Amino acid sequence: MRKDYIERYKGNPILTKYDIPYQVETVHNAGVVKFENRYIMLFRSHLRTGRSIIGIAESSDGFKFHPRDKPFLIPSSDGIFAEYEEFGVEDPRITPLDGKFYITYSAYSRNGVRIGLAQTTDFIHIERVALITQADYRNTVIFPEKIKNQYVRLDRPHSDISPWSIWISYSPDLQYWGHSRVVMKPVPYHWDEMKIGPGAVPFRTEKGWLSIYHGVFPTMDGSIYRLGVALHDLEDPAKILGVGDQWILQPEDPWEITGYVHNVVFSCAAVPEADGSVKIYWGGADTVMCVGIARIDDLITLCLKNSRDPLKI
Ligand code: BMA
């Protein structure tokens, strides 16, 4: 029998460029978090320059979002951040932690792509904290709790030798990161064989941290971006308890198959709910925002009962 792990919301796409009160060409790859009984979405938009900025929208139910009149984060015009955000800011992820919200984003410049960290307490004011990687990193998610008194993140460095894989690092202060090691690699001739990267900010379950990641498969018609799921040990997230051996979402709706970049579903956010479900948000074809619902237990079962080796290639 056919099994879909994610039930797509019937009203997809939930946010597009036509909803935004200023001129943008896409609305995609958004971070979403709950804040004061609302859902806040920080979404990426391409401008006609080809460079990206980050906008903000709010919702009472997690499905119908209302964008604000102005963008939330645009490339800095000040100091070190200006130097490294010159070509745009992309793919925000939001981590609730220490009574604040930390936002990681890709900062593009003539020096490559690296990760910026910003913080807010109210989603009105935003303050940049630091640039937390060197060049050639994307897809950085910070865990929403300190673990053994350390901040923990997953990220995805680029490499000429190894297929692009998911790594873990630790920090005492969110600025200086180390003790890095690889935790998960793509599998040859598998749906994620070309590269993988962290997607949504991991969330706590009874069985472990659930992490929605993206995996890419190369075809004669370009790459296909899909979503998978992995379960990390609660006390030692470098240890992966299981990786689901199949994707949980692939491009199927017309706005996922066709758009700015075709055949892409790309997630930066998952919001767990009290009823055992999780809302998973993704960008369709780098053009629109979509949402779907999964049962957390189903995702855990997939990781534990139908698993593959996280590191064997
Ligand atoms: C990745 C990033 C994402 C994008 C994806 C598909 O390399 O640029 O922001 O969604 O490609 O184009």
GROMACS .gro file of C-alpha atoms and ligand atoms in nm:
model
  325
    1MET     CA    1   0.000   0.000   0.000
    2ARG     CA    2   0.115   0.351  -0.076
    3LYS     CA    3   0.245   0.541   0.227
    4ASP     CA    4   0.302   0.916   0.232
    5TYR     CA    5   0.493   1.039   0.533
    6ILE     CA    6   0.393   1.399   0.475
    7GLU     CA    7   0.037   1.500   0.398
    8ARG     CA    8   0.048   1.811   0.185
    9TYR     CA    9  -0.177   2.098   0.289
   10LYS     CA   10  -0.454   2.136   0.032
   11GLY     CA   11  -0.406   2.513   0.018
   12ASN     CA   12  -0.043   2.494  -0.103
   13PRO     CA   13   0.140   2.702  -0.199
   14ILE     CA   14   0.084   2.904   0.121
   15LEU     CA   15   0.291   3.210   0.029
   16THR     CA   16   0.408   3.341  -0.308
   17LYS     CA   17   0.558   3.657  -0.454
   18TYR     CA   18   0.208   3.784  -0.534
   19ASP     CA   19   0.133   3.808  -0.159
   20ILE     CA   20   0.432   4.030  -0.083
   21PRO     CA   21   0.373   4.407  -0.067
   22TYR     CA   22   0.717   4.491  -0.208
   23GLN     CA   23   0.875   4.361  -0.526
   24VAL     CA   24   1.027   4.014  -0.504
   25GLU     CA   25   1.052   3.730  -0.753
   26THR     CA   26   1.031   3.427  -0.519
   27VAL     CA   27   0.921   3.334  -0.165
   28HIS     CA   28   1.104   3.022  -0.054
   29ASN     CA   29   1.327   2.831   0.192
   30ALA     CA   30   1.171   2.981   0.506
   31GLY     CA   31   1.243   2.933   0.874
   32VAL     CA   32   0.929   2.907   1.087
   33VAL     CA   33   0.886   2.911   1.466
   34LYS     CA   34   0.611   2.956   1.723
   35PHE     CA   35   0.620   3.287   1.910
   36GLU     CA   36   0.351   3.414   2.149
   37ASN     CA   37   0.074   3.192   2.006
   38ARG     CA   38   0.164   3.287   1.652
   39TYR     CA   39   0.377   3.132   1.384
   40ILE     CA   40   0.652   3.353   1.251
   41MET     CA   41   0.797   3.283   0.909
   42LEU     CA   42   1.125   3.429   0.783
   43PHE     CA   43   1.136   3.368   0.411
   44ARG     CA   44   1.396   3.416   0.142
   45SER     CA   45   1.318   3.613  -0.171
   46HIS     CA   46   1.516   3.667  -0.488
   47LEU     CA   47   1.522   4.023  -0.612
   48ARG     CA   48   1.557   4.109  -0.979
   49THR     CA   49   1.927   4.157  -0.917
   50GLY     CA   50   1.944   3.780  -0.860
   51ARG     CA   51   2.043   3.841  -0.499
   52SER     CA   52   1.836   3.740  -0.197
   53ILE     CA   53   1.683   3.914   0.105
   54ILE     CA   54   1.475   3.783   0.398
   55GLY     CA   55   1.115   3.884   0.464
   56ILE     CA   56   0.879   3.813   0.754
   57ALA     CA   57   0.519   3.687   0.772
   58GLU     CA   58   0.289   3.589   1.059
   59SER     CA   59   0.011   3.338   1.103
   60SER     CA   60  -0.233   3.228   1.371
   61ASP     CA   61  -0.270   2.871   1.240
   62GLY     CA   62   0.059   2.792   1.065
   63PHE     CA   63  -0.107   2.778   0.723
   64LYS     CA   64  -0.228   3.125   0.631
   65PHE     CA   65   0.055   3.376   0.654
   66HIS     CA   66   0.040   3.755   0.637
   67PRO     CA   67   0.360   3.924   0.525
   68ARG     CA   68   0.476   4.250   0.677
   69ASP     CA   69   0.526   4.560   0.465
   70LYS     CA   70   0.905   4.557   0.484
   71PRO     CA   71   1.182   4.295   0.465
   72PHE     CA   72   1.327   4.170   0.795
   73LEU     CA   73   1.693   4.117   0.700
   74ILE     CA   74   1.874   4.269   0.405
   75PRO     CA   75   2.250   4.267   0.341
   76SER     CA   76   2.428   4.477   0.600
   77SER     CA   77   2.585   4.807   0.507
   78ASP     CA   78   2.815   4.799   0.813
   79GLY     CA   79   3.165   4.665   0.873
   80ILE     CA   80   3.244   4.295   0.856
   81PHE     CA   81   2.885   4.189   0.784
   82ALA     CA   82   2.866   4.423   0.486
   83GLU     CA   83   3.184   4.267   0.350
   84TYR     CA   84   3.043   3.913   0.365
   85GLU     CA   85   2.675   3.975   0.278
   86GLU     CA   86   2.739   4.179  -0.034
   87PHE     CA   87   2.577   3.919  -0.266
   88GLY     CA   88   2.280   3.847  -0.041
   89VAL     CA   89   2.137   3.667   0.261
   90GLU     CA   90   1.965   3.330   0.215
   91ASP     CA   91   1.787   3.033   0.373
   92PRO     CA   92   1.715   3.145   0.734
   93ARG     CA   93   1.669   2.887   1.011
   94ILE     CA   94   1.530   2.992   1.350
   95THR     CA   95   1.629   2.829   1.681
   96PRO     CA   96   1.446   2.916   2.004
   97LEU     CA   97   1.710   2.900   2.280
   98ASP     CA   98   1.801   3.087   2.602
   99GLY     CA   99   1.476   3.289   2.579
  100LYS     CA  100   1.580   3.430   2.241
  101PHE     CA  101   1.551   3.333   1.879
  102TYR     CA  102   1.876   3.271   1.694
  103ILE     CA  103   1.872   3.297   1.317
  104THR     CA  104   2.137   3.130   1.101
  105TYR     CA  105   2.155   3.239   0.738
  106SER     CA  106   2.385   3.196   0.439
  107ALA     CA  107   2.588   3.510   0.372
  108TYR     CA  108   2.711   3.539   0.012
  109SER     CA  109   2.995   3.759  -0.107
  110ARG     CA  110   3.287   3.765  -0.347
  111ASN     CA  111   3.465   3.559  -0.079
  112GLY     CA  112   3.220   3.268  -0.099
  113VAL     CA  113   2.933   3.156   0.120
  114ARG     CA  114   2.950   3.141   0.498
  115ILE     CA  115   2.704   3.142   0.787
  116GLY     CA  116   2.584   3.449   0.972
  117LEU     CA  117   2.419   3.437   1.314
  118ALA     CA  118   2.164   3.697   1.426
  119GLN     CA  119   1.932   3.717   1.725
  120THR     CA  120   1.595   3.863   1.815
  121THR     CA  121   1.360   3.851   2.112
  122ASP     CA  122   1.056   4.010   1.949
  123PHE     CA  123   1.086   3.964   1.570
  124ILE     CA  124   1.090   4.342   1.539
  125HIS     CA  125   1.451   4.419   1.622
  126ILE     CA  126   1.728   4.201   1.490
  127GLU     CA  127   2.091   4.210   1.594
  128ARG     CA  128   2.377   4.037   1.416
  129VAL     CA  129   2.593   3.829   1.651
  130ALA     CA  130   2.881   3.690   1.444
  131LEU     CA  131   2.987   3.514   1.129
  132ILE     CA  132   3.019   3.161   1.261
  133THR     CA  133   3.190   2.973   0.978
  134GLN     CA  134   3.460   3.036   0.726
  135ALA     CA  135   3.375   3.022   0.354
  136ASP     CA  136   3.222   2.714   0.189
  137TYR     CA  137   2.956   2.632   0.447
  138ARG     CA  138   2.579   2.633   0.413
  139ASN     CA  139   2.278   2.477   0.586
  140THR     CA  140   2.365   2.541   0.949
  141VAL     CA  141   2.109   2.450   1.216
  142ILE     CA  142   2.162   2.513   1.589
  143PHE     CA  143   1.994   2.266   1.828
  144PRO     CA  144   1.724   2.432   2.044
  145GLU     CA  145   1.888   2.324   2.372
  146LYS     CA  146   2.239   2.325   2.508
  147ILE     CA  147   2.362   1.968   2.539
  148LYS     CA  148   2.613   1.889   2.814
  149ASN     CA  149   2.652   2.263   2.858
  150GLN     CA  150   2.753   2.325   2.497
  151TYR     CA  151   2.577   2.474   2.200
  152VAL     CA  152   2.556   2.221   1.917
  153ARG     CA  153   2.505   2.268   1.546
  154LEU     CA  154   2.485   2.063   1.229
  155ASP     CA  155   2.625   2.209   0.910
  156ARG     CA  156   2.742   2.119   0.562
  157PRO     CA  157   3.091   2.212   0.450
  158HIS     CA  158   3.182   2.189   0.080
  159SER     CA  159   3.458   1.947  -0.021
  160ASP     CA  160   3.643   1.850  -0.339
  161ILE     CA  161   3.725   1.504  -0.205
  162SER     CA  162   3.424   1.385  -0.010
  163PRO     CA  163   3.058   1.400  -0.116
  164TRP     CA  164   2.901   1.692   0.070
  165SER     CA  165   2.794   1.554   0.407
  166ILE     CA  166   2.643   1.658   0.741
  167TRP     CA  167   2.887   1.757   1.017
  168ILE     CA  168   2.847   1.842   1.386
  169SER     CA  169   3.031   2.113   1.587
  170TYR     CA  170   3.017   2.243   1.943
  171SER     CA  171   3.055   2.585   2.102
  172PRO     CA  172   3.071   2.734   2.452
  173ASP     CA  173   2.936   3.073   2.337
  174LEU     CA  174   2.777   3.040   1.988
  175GLN     CA  175   3.072   3.227   1.833
  176TYR     CA  176   3.366   2.987   1.851
  177TRP     CA  177   3.291   2.640   1.718
  178GLY     CA  178   3.504   2.325   1.721
  179HIS     CA  179   3.540   1.951   1.785
  180SER     CA  180   3.388   1.908   1.439
  181ARG     CA  181   3.325   1.570   1.286
  182VAL     CA  182   3.121   1.419   1.010
  183VAL     CA  183   2.802   1.241   1.122
  184MET     CA  184   2.621   1.148   0.802
  185LYS     CA  185   2.719   1.090   0.440
  186PRO     CA  186   2.528   1.038   0.114
  187VAL     CA  187   2.499   0.681  -0.013
  188PRO     CA  188   2.609   0.597  -0.370
  189TYR     CA  189   2.329   0.510  -0.609
  190HIS     CA  190   2.068   0.618  -0.359
  191TRP     CA  191   1.813   0.902  -0.366
  192ASP     CA  192   2.058   1.130  -0.179
  193GLU     CA  193   2.379   1.014  -0.348
  194MET     CA  194   2.506   1.351  -0.472
  195LYS     CA  195   2.498   1.557  -0.151
  196ILE     CA  196   2.307   1.600   0.171
  197GLY     CA  197   2.262   1.893   0.409
  198PRO     CA  198   2.074   1.981   0.727
  199GLY     CA  199   1.726   2.117   0.660
  200ALA     CA  200   1.493   2.199   0.950
  201VAL     CA  201   1.619   2.288   1.297
  202PRO     CA  202   1.614   1.951   1.483
  203PHE     CA  203   1.342   1.905   1.745
  204ARG     CA  204   1.328   1.694   2.060
  205THR     CA  205   1.120   1.375   2.073
  206GLU     CA  206   1.114   1.103   2.337
  207LYS     CA  207   1.335   0.885   2.118
  208GLY     CA  208   1.588   1.143   2.000
  209TRP     CA  209   1.638   1.465   1.803
  210LEU     CA  210   1.449   1.444   1.475
  211SER     CA  211   1.628   1.613   1.189
  212ILE     CA  212   1.471   1.670   0.848
  213TYR     CA  213   1.750   1.696   0.591
  214HIS     CA  214   1.772   1.736   0.214
  215GLY     CA  215   1.932   1.494  -0.027
  216VAL     CA  216   2.014   1.547  -0.391
  217PHE     CA  217   2.018   1.303  -0.682
  218PRO     CA  218   2.176   1.392  -1.019
  219THR     CA  219   1.986   1.312  -1.339
  220MET     CA  220   2.029   1.393  -1.710
  221ASP     CA  221   1.771   1.665  -1.649
  222GLY     CA  222   1.950   1.825  -1.352
  223SER     CA  223   1.937   1.756  -0.981
  224ILE     CA  224   1.635   1.649  -0.776
  225TYR     CA  225   1.609   1.782  -0.419
  226ARG     CA  226   1.414   1.562  -0.176
  227LEU     CA  227   1.370   1.544   0.202
  228GLY     CA  228   1.478   1.266   0.438
  229VAL     CA  229   1.482   1.219   0.813
  230ALA     CA  230   1.739   1.113   1.074
  231LEU     CA  231   1.720   1.056   1.450
  232HIS     CA  232   2.009   1.179   1.669
  233ASP     CA  233   2.080   1.061   2.025
  234LEU     CA  234   1.944   1.308   2.282
  235GLU     CA  235   2.259   1.313   2.498
  236ASP     CA  236   2.513   1.266   2.218
  237PRO     CA  237   2.372   1.408   1.892
  238ALA     CA  238   2.689   1.306   1.705
  239LYS     CA  239   2.546   0.956   1.735
  240ILE     CA  240   2.276   0.887   1.478
  241LEU     CA  241   2.026   0.627   1.602
  242GLY     CA  242   1.880   0.579   1.255
  243VAL     CA  243   1.844   0.738   0.911
  244GLY     CA  244   1.527   0.661   0.719
  245ASP     CA  245   1.625   0.459   0.414
  246GLN     CA  246   1.381   0.640   0.185
  247TRP     CA  247   1.284   0.997   0.117
  248ILE     CA  248   0.981   1.145   0.295
  249LEU     CA  249   0.902   1.410   0.034
  250GLN     CA  250   0.985   1.461  -0.331
  251PRO     CA  251   0.878   1.724  -0.585
  252GLU     CA  252   0.533   1.626  -0.711
  253ASP     CA  253   0.307   1.931  -0.712
  254PRO     CA  254   0.334   2.152  -1.023
  255TRP     CA  255   0.494   2.437  -0.818
  256GLU     CA  256   0.761   2.194  -0.693
  257ILE     CA  257   0.838   2.053  -1.035
  258THR     CA  258   0.849   2.384  -1.222
  259GLY     CA  259   0.977   2.722  -1.112
  260TYR     CA  260   1.295   2.919  -1.058
  261VAL     CA  261   1.487   2.591  -1.008
  262HIS     CA  262   1.283   2.287  -1.112
  263ASN     CA  263   1.239   1.967  -0.908
  264VAL     CA  264   1.318   2.111  -0.566
  265VAL     CA  265   1.164   2.065  -0.222
  266PHE     CA  266   1.393   2.233   0.033
  267SER     CA  267   1.312   2.265   0.404
  268CYS     CA  268   1.443   2.503   0.669
  269ALA     CA  269   1.171   2.443   0.930
  270ALA     CA  270   0.966   2.187   1.120
  271VAL     CA  271   0.728   2.290   1.398
  272PRO     CA  272   0.628   2.006   1.636
  273GLU     CA  273   0.276   2.027   1.781
  274ALA     CA  274   0.130   1.898   2.109
  275ASP     CA  275  -0.091   1.642   1.930
  276GLY     CA  276   0.206   1.438   1.803
  277SER     CA  277   0.211   1.594   1.457
  278VAL     CA  278   0.475   1.816   1.302
  279LYS     CA  279   0.427   2.086   1.045
  280ILE     CA  280   0.704   2.067   0.788
  281TYR     CA  281   0.766   2.372   0.569
  282TRP     CA  282   0.948   2.369   0.238
  283GLY     CA  283   1.025   2.585  -0.060
  284GLY     CA  284   0.884   2.453  -0.390
  285ALA     CA  285   1.115   2.493  -0.692
  286ASP     CA  286   1.290   2.785  -0.515
  287THR     CA  287   0.975   2.984  -0.594
  288VAL     CA  288   0.693   2.938  -0.338
  289MET     CA  289   0.636   2.821   0.021
  290CYS     CA  290   0.449   2.502   0.106
  291VAL     CA  291   0.354   2.312   0.423
  292GLY     CA  292   0.256   1.957   0.510
  293ILE     CA  293   0.186   1.752   0.820
  294ALA     CA  294   0.358   1.434   0.937
  295ARG     CA  295   0.309   1.213   1.242
  296ILE     CA  296   0.621   1.232   1.458
  297ASP     CA  297   0.586   0.861   1.547
  298ASP     CA  298   0.584   0.765   1.178
  299LEU     CA  299   0.910   0.953   1.120
  300ILE     CA  300   1.072   0.793   1.425
  301THR     CA  301   0.960   0.447   1.311
  302LEU     CA  302   1.104   0.511   0.965
  303CYS     CA  303   1.439   0.606   1.123
  304LEU     CA  304   1.452   0.311   1.360
  305LYS     CA  305   1.289   0.029   1.161
  306ASN     CA  306   1.396   0.109   0.808
  307SER     CA  307   1.739   0.253   0.861
  308ARG     CA  308   2.063   0.271   0.671
  309ASP     CA  309   2.416   0.326   0.795
  310PRO     CA  310   2.473   0.701   0.839
  311LEU     CA  311   2.840   0.687   0.744
  312LYS     CA  312   2.902   0.388   0.521
  313ILE     CA  313   2.942   0.488   0.157
  314BMA     C1  314   2.100   2.484  -0.288
  314BMA     C2  315   2.075   2.618  -0.222
  314BMA     C3  316   1.928   2.626  -0.184
  314BMA     C4  317   1.840   2.597  -0.301
  314BMA     C5  318   1.882   2.465  -0.367
  314BMA     C6  319   1.804   2.432  -0.492
  314BMA     O1  320   2.234   2.472  -0.328
  314BMA     O2  321   2.109   2.722  -0.309
  314BMA     O3  322   1.904   2.756  -0.136
  314BMA     O4  323   1.706   2.584  -0.259
  314BMA     O5  324   2.019   2.471  -0.400
  314BMA     O6  325   1.824   2.531  -0.590
   0.00000   0.00000   0.00000
